[in-house]
């Protein structure tokens, strides 16, 4: 796992994730990025920012209709507005300074986040890692696809099994986890697509990918 990280870092360089000015903005981005490209998230975040809706409590106060309209560019905007307001309500209940996100036990916070409407393991772990600074590895669909192709896991990809694999093998270093996840996304977007561009990949010599026609899709 460390060898793969070093190769990806040498190839793509630092990714600077998560691009957010505050923990609250990071949490909002984690919901908005569900099932959409980041450029759409940036537009939605800018619209919220222009309307002073990027601080704890502001989304609850604005209401679902207003939030939905502003985040329309991110897709699934009605569903995401509900999720954002549920998350904002949770954050308000814990304290708007958001220091608790860094200070409290990540396992307990994870259980609380998973109980919030619309928050699954990937979103919860993204918040814990990037807003809370906890050593919790984030797994996404790129991670599963790449590990399958490298021959490091058996199908089907399982979120918690993959997460445990990374966390067992890597030092408990939040900065490393933050960079590693971002680098996996860079590889997933840049080379290891559904139809992979293996000539652009720094892992070619250690990849046990099957012939292209048998690659898992999606
Ligand atoms: S060599 Fe090809 S299939 Fe293997 S990880 Fe790289 S891009 Fe994906």
PDB file of C-alpha atoms and ligand atoms in Angstrom:
ATOM      1  CA  UNK A   1       0.000   0.000   0.000  1.00  0.00           C
ATOM      2  CA  UNK A   2       2.856   2.373   0.796  1.00  0.00           C
ATOM      3  CA  UNK A   3       4.598   1.465  -2.457  1.00  0.00           C
ATOM      4  CA  UNK A   4       1.430   2.282  -4.408  1.00  0.00           C
ATOM      5  CA  UNK A   5       1.141   5.577  -2.536  1.00  0.00           C
ATOM      6  CA  UNK A   6       4.725   6.529  -3.339  1.00  0.00           C
ATOM      7  CA  UNK A   7       4.249   5.756  -7.010  1.00  0.00           C
ATOM      8  CA  UNK A   8       1.033   7.776  -7.213  1.00  0.00           C
ATOM      9  CA  UNK A   9       2.544  10.717  -5.326  1.00  0.00           C
ATOM     10  CA  UNK A  10       5.644  10.736  -7.534  1.00  0.00           C
ATOM     11  CA  UNK A  11       3.442  10.644 -10.643  1.00  0.00           C
ATOM     12  CA  UNK A  12       0.613  13.050  -9.759  1.00  0.00           C
ATOM     13  CA  UNK A  13       2.180  15.215  -7.004  1.00  0.00           C
ATOM     14  CA  UNK A  14       0.336  16.719  -4.023  1.00  0.00           C
ATOM     15  CA  UNK A  15      -3.404  17.075  -4.585  1.00  0.00           C
ATOM     16  CA  UNK A  16      -4.179  19.645  -1.861  1.00  0.00           C
ATOM     17  CA  UNK A  17      -7.387  18.034  -0.665  1.00  0.00           C
ATOM     18  CA  UNK A  18      -9.942  18.927   0.627  1.00  0.00           C
ATOM     19  CA  UNK A  19     -10.434  22.257  -1.152  1.00  0.00           C
ATOM     20  CA  UNK A  20     -12.484  24.089   1.529  1.00  0.00           C
ATOM     21  CA  UNK A  21     -11.944  27.191   3.673  1.00  0.00           C
ATOM     22  CA  UNK A  22     -13.705  25.889   6.805  1.00  0.00           C
ATOM     23  CA  UNK A  23     -14.745  22.538   8.320  1.00  0.00           C
ATOM     24  CA  UNK A  24     -18.377  23.465   7.664  1.00  0.00           C
ATOM     25  CA  UNK A  25     -17.691  24.130   3.979  1.00  0.00           C
ATOM     26  CA  UNK A  26     -15.902  20.774   3.820  1.00  0.00           C
ATOM     27  CA  UNK A  27     -18.955  19.009   5.299  1.00  0.00           C
ATOM     28  CA  UNK A  28     -21.248  20.737   2.806  1.00  0.00           C
ATOM     29  CA  UNK A  29     -18.945  19.718  -0.048  1.00  0.00           C
ATOM     30  CA  UNK A  30     -18.998  16.096   1.137  1.00  0.00           C
ATOM     31  CA  UNK A  31     -22.773  15.981   0.612  1.00  0.00           C
ATOM     32  CA  UNK A  32     -22.779  17.999  -2.611  1.00  0.00           C
ATOM     33  CA  UNK A  33     -20.152  15.808  -4.255  1.00  0.00           C
ATOM     34  CA  UNK A  34     -22.335  12.708  -4.009  1.00  0.00           C
ATOM     35  CA  UNK A  35     -22.985  11.447  -7.567  1.00  0.00           C
ATOM     36  CA  UNK A  36     -21.663  14.501  -9.375  1.00  0.00           C
ATOM     37  CA  UNK A  37     -18.453  16.020 -10.730  1.00  0.00           C
ATOM     38  CA  UNK A  38     -16.502  18.404  -8.509  1.00  0.00           C
ATOM     39  CA  UNK A  39     -16.890  21.335 -10.931  1.00  0.00           C
ATOM     40  CA  UNK A  40     -20.656  21.248 -10.246  1.00  0.00           C
ATOM     41  CA  UNK A  41     -19.967  21.253  -6.509  1.00  0.00           C
ATOM     42  CA  UNK A  42     -17.783  24.345  -6.895  1.00  0.00           C
ATOM     43  CA  UNK A  43     -20.630  26.228  -8.568  1.00  0.00           C
ATOM     44  CA  UNK A  44     -23.093  25.211  -5.847  1.00  0.00           C
ATOM     45  CA  UNK A  45     -20.628  26.147  -3.079  1.00  0.00           C
ATOM     46  CA  UNK A  46     -20.014  29.547  -4.681  1.00  0.00           C
ATOM     47  CA  UNK A  47     -23.776  30.198  -4.794  1.00  0.00           C
ATOM     48  CA  UNK A  48     -24.132  29.272  -1.104  1.00  0.00           C
ATOM     49  CA  UNK A  49     -21.154  31.478  -0.269  1.00  0.00           C
ATOM     50  CA  UNK A  50     -22.604  34.441  -2.174  1.00  0.00           C
ATOM     51  CA  UNK A  51     -25.723  34.094  -0.027  1.00  0.00           C
ATOM     52  CA  UNK A  52     -23.841  33.752   3.279  1.00  0.00           C
ATOM     53  CA  UNK A  53     -25.016  30.173   3.730  1.00  0.00           C
ATOM     54  CA  UNK A  54     -21.761  28.481   4.627  1.00  0.00           C
ATOM     55  CA  UNK A  55     -21.812  28.671   8.412  1.00  0.00           C
ATOM     56  CA  UNK A  56     -23.421  26.343  10.965  1.00  0.00           C
ATOM     57  CA  UNK A  57     -27.149  27.020  11.302  1.00  0.00           C
ATOM     58  CA  UNK A  58     -27.405  29.101   8.137  1.00  0.00           C
ATOM     59  CA  UNK A  59     -28.877  26.279   6.030  1.00  0.00           C
ATOM     60  CA  UNK A  60     -31.507  25.385   8.630  1.00  0.00           C
ATOM     61  CA  UNK A  61     -32.461  29.074   8.852  1.00  0.00           C
ATOM     62  CA  UNK A  62     -32.685  29.485   5.075  1.00  0.00           C
ATOM     63  CA  UNK A  63     -34.937  26.459   4.643  1.00  0.00           C
ATOM     64  CA  UNK A  64     -35.086  23.618   2.171  1.00  0.00           C
ATOM     65  CA  UNK A  65     -36.584  25.509  -0.783  1.00  0.00           C
ATOM     66  CA  UNK A  66     -33.935  28.233  -0.770  1.00  0.00           C
ATOM     67  CA  UNK A  67     -31.068  25.769  -0.300  1.00  0.00           C
ATOM     68  CA  UNK A  68     -32.378  23.475  -3.044  1.00  0.00           C
ATOM     69  CA  UNK A  69     -32.531  26.313  -5.547  1.00  0.00           C
ATOM     70  CA  UNK A  70     -29.010  27.478  -4.763  1.00  0.00           C
ATOM     71  CA  UNK A  71     -27.452  24.026  -5.045  1.00  0.00           C
ATOM     72  CA  UNK A  72     -29.360  23.076  -8.203  1.00  0.00           C
ATOM     73  CA  UNK A  73     -26.098  22.859 -10.285  1.00  0.00           C
ATOM     74  CA  UNK A  74     -24.895  19.951  -8.110  1.00  0.00           C
ATOM     75  CA  UNK A  75     -27.707  17.650  -9.261  1.00  0.00           C
ATOM     76  CA  UNK A  76     -30.211  15.726  -7.079  1.00  0.00           C
ATOM     77  CA  UNK A  77     -30.683  19.124  -5.504  1.00  0.00           C
ATOM     78  CA  UNK A  78     -33.913  18.439  -3.602  1.00  0.00           C
ATOM     79  CA  UNK A  79     -32.480  15.297  -2.062  1.00  0.00           C
ATOM     80  CA  UNK A  80     -29.200  17.041  -1.266  1.00  0.00           C
ATOM     81  CA  UNK A  81     -30.983  20.042   0.279  1.00  0.00           C
ATOM     82  CA  UNK A  82     -32.715  17.686   2.724  1.00  0.00           C
ATOM     83  CA  UNK A  83     -29.374  16.052   3.505  1.00  0.00           C
ATOM     84  CA  UNK A  84     -27.591  19.372   3.994  1.00  0.00           C
ATOM     85  CA  UNK A  85     -30.242  20.610   6.354  1.00  0.00           C
ATOM     86  CA  UNK A  86     -30.148  17.354   8.334  1.00  0.00           C
ATOM     87  CA  UNK A  87     -26.361  17.653   8.599  1.00  0.00           C
ATOM     88  CA  UNK A  88     -26.572  21.327   9.586  1.00  0.00           C
ATOM     89  CA  UNK A  89     -29.110  20.430  12.275  1.00  0.00           C
ATOM     90  CA  UNK A  90     -26.769  17.753  13.603  1.00  0.00           C
ATOM     91  CA  UNK A  91     -23.802  20.164  13.612  1.00  0.00           C
ATOM     92  CA  UNK A  92     -25.875  22.754  15.478  1.00  0.00           C
ATOM     93  CA  UNK A  93     -26.845  20.144  18.075  1.00  0.00           C
ATOM     94  CA  UNK A  94     -23.131  19.399  18.703  1.00  0.00           C
ATOM     95  CA  UNK A  95     -21.813  22.957  18.744  1.00  0.00           C
ATOM     96  CA  UNK A  96     -21.314  25.497  15.988  1.00  0.00           C
ATOM     97  CA  UNK A  97     -17.605  25.992  16.731  1.00  0.00           C
ATOM     98  CA  UNK A  98     -17.128  22.466  15.331  1.00  0.00           C
ATOM     99  CA  UNK A  99     -14.132  21.853  17.627  1.00  0.00           C
ATOM    100  CA  UNK A 100     -15.864  18.640  18.733  1.00  0.00           C
ATOM    101  CA  UNK A 101     -15.262  17.224  15.268  1.00  0.00           C
ATOM    102  CA  UNK A 102     -11.510  17.285  15.880  1.00  0.00           C
ATOM    103  CA  UNK A 103     -11.561  16.491  19.585  1.00  0.00           C
ATOM    104  CA  UNK A 104     -13.988  13.618  20.053  1.00  0.00           C
ATOM    105  CA  UNK A 105     -13.620   9.895  19.482  1.00  0.00           C
ATOM    106  CA  UNK A 106     -13.897   9.232  15.731  1.00  0.00           C
ATOM    107  CA  UNK A 107     -15.757   5.940  16.179  1.00  0.00           C
ATOM    108  CA  UNK A 108     -18.446   7.629  18.221  1.00  0.00           C
ATOM    109  CA  UNK A 109     -18.660  10.524  15.737  1.00  0.00           C
ATOM    110  CA  UNK A 110     -18.864   8.044  12.872  1.00  0.00           C
ATOM    111  CA  UNK A 111     -21.894   6.364  14.420  1.00  0.00           C
ATOM    112  CA  UNK A 112     -23.559   9.739  14.904  1.00  0.00           C
ATOM    113  CA  UNK A 113     -22.815  10.859  11.346  1.00  0.00           C
ATOM    114  CA  UNK A 114     -24.137   7.600   9.906  1.00  0.00           C
ATOM    115  CA  UNK A 115     -27.404   8.245  11.725  1.00  0.00           C
ATOM    116  CA  UNK A 116     -27.839  11.592   9.904  1.00  0.00           C
ATOM    117  CA  UNK A 117     -30.164  11.462   6.889  1.00  0.00           C
ATOM    118  CA  UNK A 118     -28.252  10.844   3.652  1.00  0.00           C
ATOM    119  CA  UNK A 119     -24.834  10.183   5.171  1.00  0.00           C
ATOM    120  CA  UNK A 120     -23.229   6.850   4.300  1.00  0.00           C
ATOM    121  CA  UNK A 121     -19.764   5.465   5.086  1.00  0.00           C
ATOM    122  CA  UNK A 122     -17.899   7.387   2.363  1.00  0.00           C
ATOM    123  CA  UNK A 123     -19.411  10.752   3.327  1.00  0.00           C
ATOM    124  CA  UNK A 124     -18.993  10.115   7.071  1.00  0.00           C
ATOM    125  CA  UNK A 125     -15.373   9.054   6.660  1.00  0.00           C
ATOM    126  CA  UNK A 126     -14.614  12.005   4.373  1.00  0.00           C
ATOM    127  CA  UNK A 127     -15.899  14.362   7.073  1.00  0.00           C
ATOM    128  CA  UNK A 128     -13.893  12.578   9.780  1.00  0.00           C
ATOM    129  CA  UNK A 129     -10.700  12.602   7.721  1.00  0.00           C
ATOM    130  CA  UNK A 130     -10.781  15.995   6.020  1.00  0.00           C
ATOM    131  CA  UNK A 131     -12.791  18.150   8.465  1.00  0.00           C
ATOM    132  CA  UNK A 132     -11.920  16.292  11.672  1.00  0.00           C
ATOM    133  CA  UNK A 133      -8.328  15.300  10.881  1.00  0.00           C
ATOM    134  CA  UNK A 134      -8.878  11.721  12.127  1.00  0.00           C
ATOM    135  CA  UNK A 135      -6.921   8.779  10.678  1.00  0.00           C
ATOM    136  CA  UNK A 136      -9.908   7.166   8.956  1.00  0.00           C
ATOM    137  CA  UNK A 137      -9.327   5.928   5.407  1.00  0.00           C
ATOM    138  CA  UNK A 138     -11.914   6.947   2.800  1.00  0.00           C
ATOM    139  CA  UNK A 139     -12.958   4.345   0.247  1.00  0.00           C
ATOM    140  CA  UNK A 140     -14.844   5.171  -2.938  1.00  0.00           C
ATOM    141  CA  UNK A 141     -15.776   3.428  -6.156  1.00  0.00           C
ATOM    142  CA  UNK A 142     -12.396   4.324  -7.699  1.00  0.00           C
ATOM    143  CA  UNK A 143     -10.631   2.554  -4.825  1.00  0.00           C
ATOM    144  CA  UNK A 144     -12.618  -0.634  -5.337  1.00  0.00           C
ATOM    145  CA  UNK A 145     -12.127  -0.668  -9.094  1.00  0.00           C
ATOM    146  CA  UNK A 146      -8.368  -0.036  -8.863  1.00  0.00           C
ATOM    147  CA  UNK A 147      -7.757  -2.648  -6.157  1.00  0.00           C
ATOM    148  CA  UNK A 148      -9.732  -5.210  -8.147  1.00  0.00           C
ATOM    149  CA  UNK A 149      -7.670  -4.526 -11.230  1.00  0.00           C
ATOM    150  CA  UNK A 150      -4.424  -4.635  -9.299  1.00  0.00           C
ATOM    151  CA  UNK A 151      -5.481  -8.065  -8.047  1.00  0.00           C
ATOM    152  CA  UNK A 152      -5.366  -6.990  -4.380  1.00  0.00           C
ATOM    153  CA  UNK A 153      -8.964  -7.850  -3.513  1.00  0.00           C
ATOM    154  CA  UNK A 154     -11.574 -10.344  -4.636  1.00  0.00           C
ATOM    155  CA  UNK A 155     -14.902  -9.180  -6.038  1.00  0.00           C
ATOM    156  CA  UNK A 156     -17.210  -7.724  -5.022  1.00  0.00           C
ATOM    157  CA  UNK A 157     -15.420  -4.717  -3.449  1.00  0.00           C
ATOM    158  CA  UNK A 158     -16.472  -4.326   0.177  1.00  0.00           C
ATOM    159  CA  UNK A 159     -16.168  -0.874   1.765  1.00  0.00           C
ATOM    160  CA  UNK A 160     -15.102  -1.900   5.245  1.00  0.00           C
ATOM    161  CA  UNK A 161     -12.834  -4.728   4.124  1.00  0.00           C
ATOM    162  CA  UNK A 162     -10.949  -2.333   1.833  1.00  0.00           C
ATOM    163  CA  UNK A 163     -10.808   0.340   4.514  1.00  0.00           C
ATOM    164  CA  UNK A 164      -9.381  -2.136   7.018  1.00  0.00           C
ATOM    165  CA  UNK A 165      -6.778  -3.255   4.502  1.00  0.00           C
ATOM    166  CA  UNK A 166      -5.429   0.280   4.101  1.00  0.00           C
ATOM    167  CA  UNK A 167      -5.612   1.028   7.816  1.00  0.00           C
ATOM    168  CA  UNK A 168      -3.850  -2.215   8.765  1.00  0.00           C
ATOM    169  CA  UNK A 169      -0.964  -1.573   6.385  1.00  0.00           C
ATOM    170  CA  UNK A 170      -0.456   2.177   6.672  1.00  0.00           C
ATOM    171  CA  UNK A 171       0.747   4.269   9.614  1.00  0.00           C
ATOM    172  CA  UNK A 172      -2.144   6.072  11.358  1.00  0.00           C
ATOM    173  CA  UNK A 173      -1.340   9.371   9.691  1.00  0.00           C
ATOM    174  CA  UNK A 174      -4.273  11.622   8.697  1.00  0.00           C
ATOM    175  CA  UNK A 175      -2.136  13.647   6.257  1.00  0.00           C
ATOM    176  CA  UNK A 176      -1.095  10.427   4.506  1.00  0.00           C
ATOM    177  CA  UNK A 177      -4.689   9.205   4.328  1.00  0.00           C
ATOM    178  CA  UNK A 178      -5.865  12.566   2.988  1.00  0.00           C
ATOM    179  CA  UNK A 179      -3.277  12.581   0.231  1.00  0.00           C
ATOM    180  CA  UNK A 180      -3.673   8.895  -0.591  1.00  0.00           C
ATOM    181  CA  UNK A 181      -7.421   9.092  -1.151  1.00  0.00           C
ATOM    182  CA  UNK A 182      -6.974  12.179  -3.342  1.00  0.00           C
ATOM    183  CA  UNK A 183      -4.297  10.368  -5.370  1.00  0.00           C
ATOM    184  CA  UNK A 184      -6.591   7.369  -5.891  1.00  0.00           C
ATOM    185  CA  UNK A 185      -9.215   9.742  -7.256  1.00  0.00           C
ATOM    186  CA  UNK A 186      -6.567  11.263  -9.554  1.00  0.00           C
ATOM    187  CA  UNK A 187      -5.704   7.783 -10.845  1.00  0.00           C
ATOM    188  CA  UNK A 188      -9.362   6.818 -11.209  1.00  0.00           C
ATOM    189  CA  UNK A 189     -10.073   9.946 -13.242  1.00  0.00           C
ATOM    190  CA  UNK A 190      -6.806  10.164 -15.131  1.00  0.00           C
ATOM    191  CA  UNK A 191      -6.122   6.563 -16.118  1.00  0.00           C
ATOM    192  CA  UNK A 192      -8.098   3.830 -14.399  1.00  0.00           C
ATOM    193  CA  UNK A 193     -11.416   4.723 -16.016  1.00  0.00           C
ATOM    194  CA  UNK A 194     -14.102   2.149 -16.867  1.00  0.00           C
ATOM    195  CA  UNK A 195     -12.116   1.830 -20.103  1.00  0.00           C
ATOM    196  CA  UNK A 196      -8.604   2.171 -18.658  1.00  0.00           C
ATOM    197  CA  UNK A 197      -5.753   4.097 -20.209  1.00  0.00           C
ATOM    198  CA  UNK A 198      -3.012   1.867 -18.835  1.00  0.00           C
ATOM    199  CA  UNK A 199      -0.326   3.684 -20.821  1.00  0.00           C
ATOM    200  CA  UNK A 200      -0.933   6.722 -18.551  1.00  0.00           C
ATOM    201  CA  UNK A 201      -0.733   4.744 -15.297  1.00  0.00           C
ATOM    202  CA  UNK A 202       2.202   4.607 -12.844  1.00  0.00           C
ATOM    203  CA  UNK A 203       1.081   1.163 -11.605  1.00  0.00           C
ATOM    204  CA  UNK A 204       1.238  -0.703 -14.900  1.00  0.00           C
ATOM    205  CA  UNK A 205       4.109  -3.008 -13.930  1.00  0.00           C
ATOM    206  CA  UNK A 206       2.367  -4.222 -10.762  1.00  0.00           C
ATOM    207  CA  UNK A 207      -1.160  -4.444 -12.182  1.00  0.00           C
ATOM    208  CA  UNK A 208      -2.764  -7.809 -12.696  1.00  0.00           C
ATOM    209  CA  UNK A 209      -5.656  -6.421 -14.704  1.00  0.00           C
ATOM    210  CA  UNK A 210      -7.533  -8.849 -16.851  1.00  0.00           C
ATOM    211  CA  UNK A 211      -7.864  -8.240 -20.585  1.00  0.00           C
ATOM    212  CA  UNK A 212      -9.796  -5.046 -21.202  1.00  0.00           C
ATOM    213  CA  UNK A 213     -12.966  -6.824 -22.342  1.00  0.00           C
ATOM    214  CA  UNK A 214     -13.338  -8.422 -18.910  1.00  0.00           C
ATOM    215  CA  UNK A 215     -12.742  -5.274 -16.809  1.00  0.00           C
ATOM    216  CA  UNK A 216     -15.491  -4.598 -14.297  1.00  0.00           C
ATOM    217  CA  UNK A 217     -17.560  -1.618 -15.436  1.00  0.00           C
ATOM    218  CA  UNK A 218     -18.583   1.456 -13.443  1.00  0.00           C
TER     219      UNK A 218
HETATM  220  S1  LIG B   1      -2.513  -0.459 -15.224  1.00  0.00           S
HETATM  221 FE1  LIG B   1      -4.518   0.036 -16.122  1.00  0.00          FE
HETATM  222  S2  LIG B   1      -6.033  -1.275 -15.079  1.00  0.00           S
HETATM  223 FE2  LIG B   1      -4.132  -1.301 -13.864  1.00  0.00          FE
HETATM  224  S3  LIG B   1      -4.446   0.308 -12.307  1.00  0.00           S
HETATM  225 FE3  LIG B   1      -3.375   1.257 -14.045  1.00  0.00          FE
HETATM  226  S4  LIG B   1      -4.986   2.094 -15.381  1.00  0.00           S
HETATM  227 FE4  LIG B   1      -5.956   0.654 -13.937  1.00  0.00          FE
END
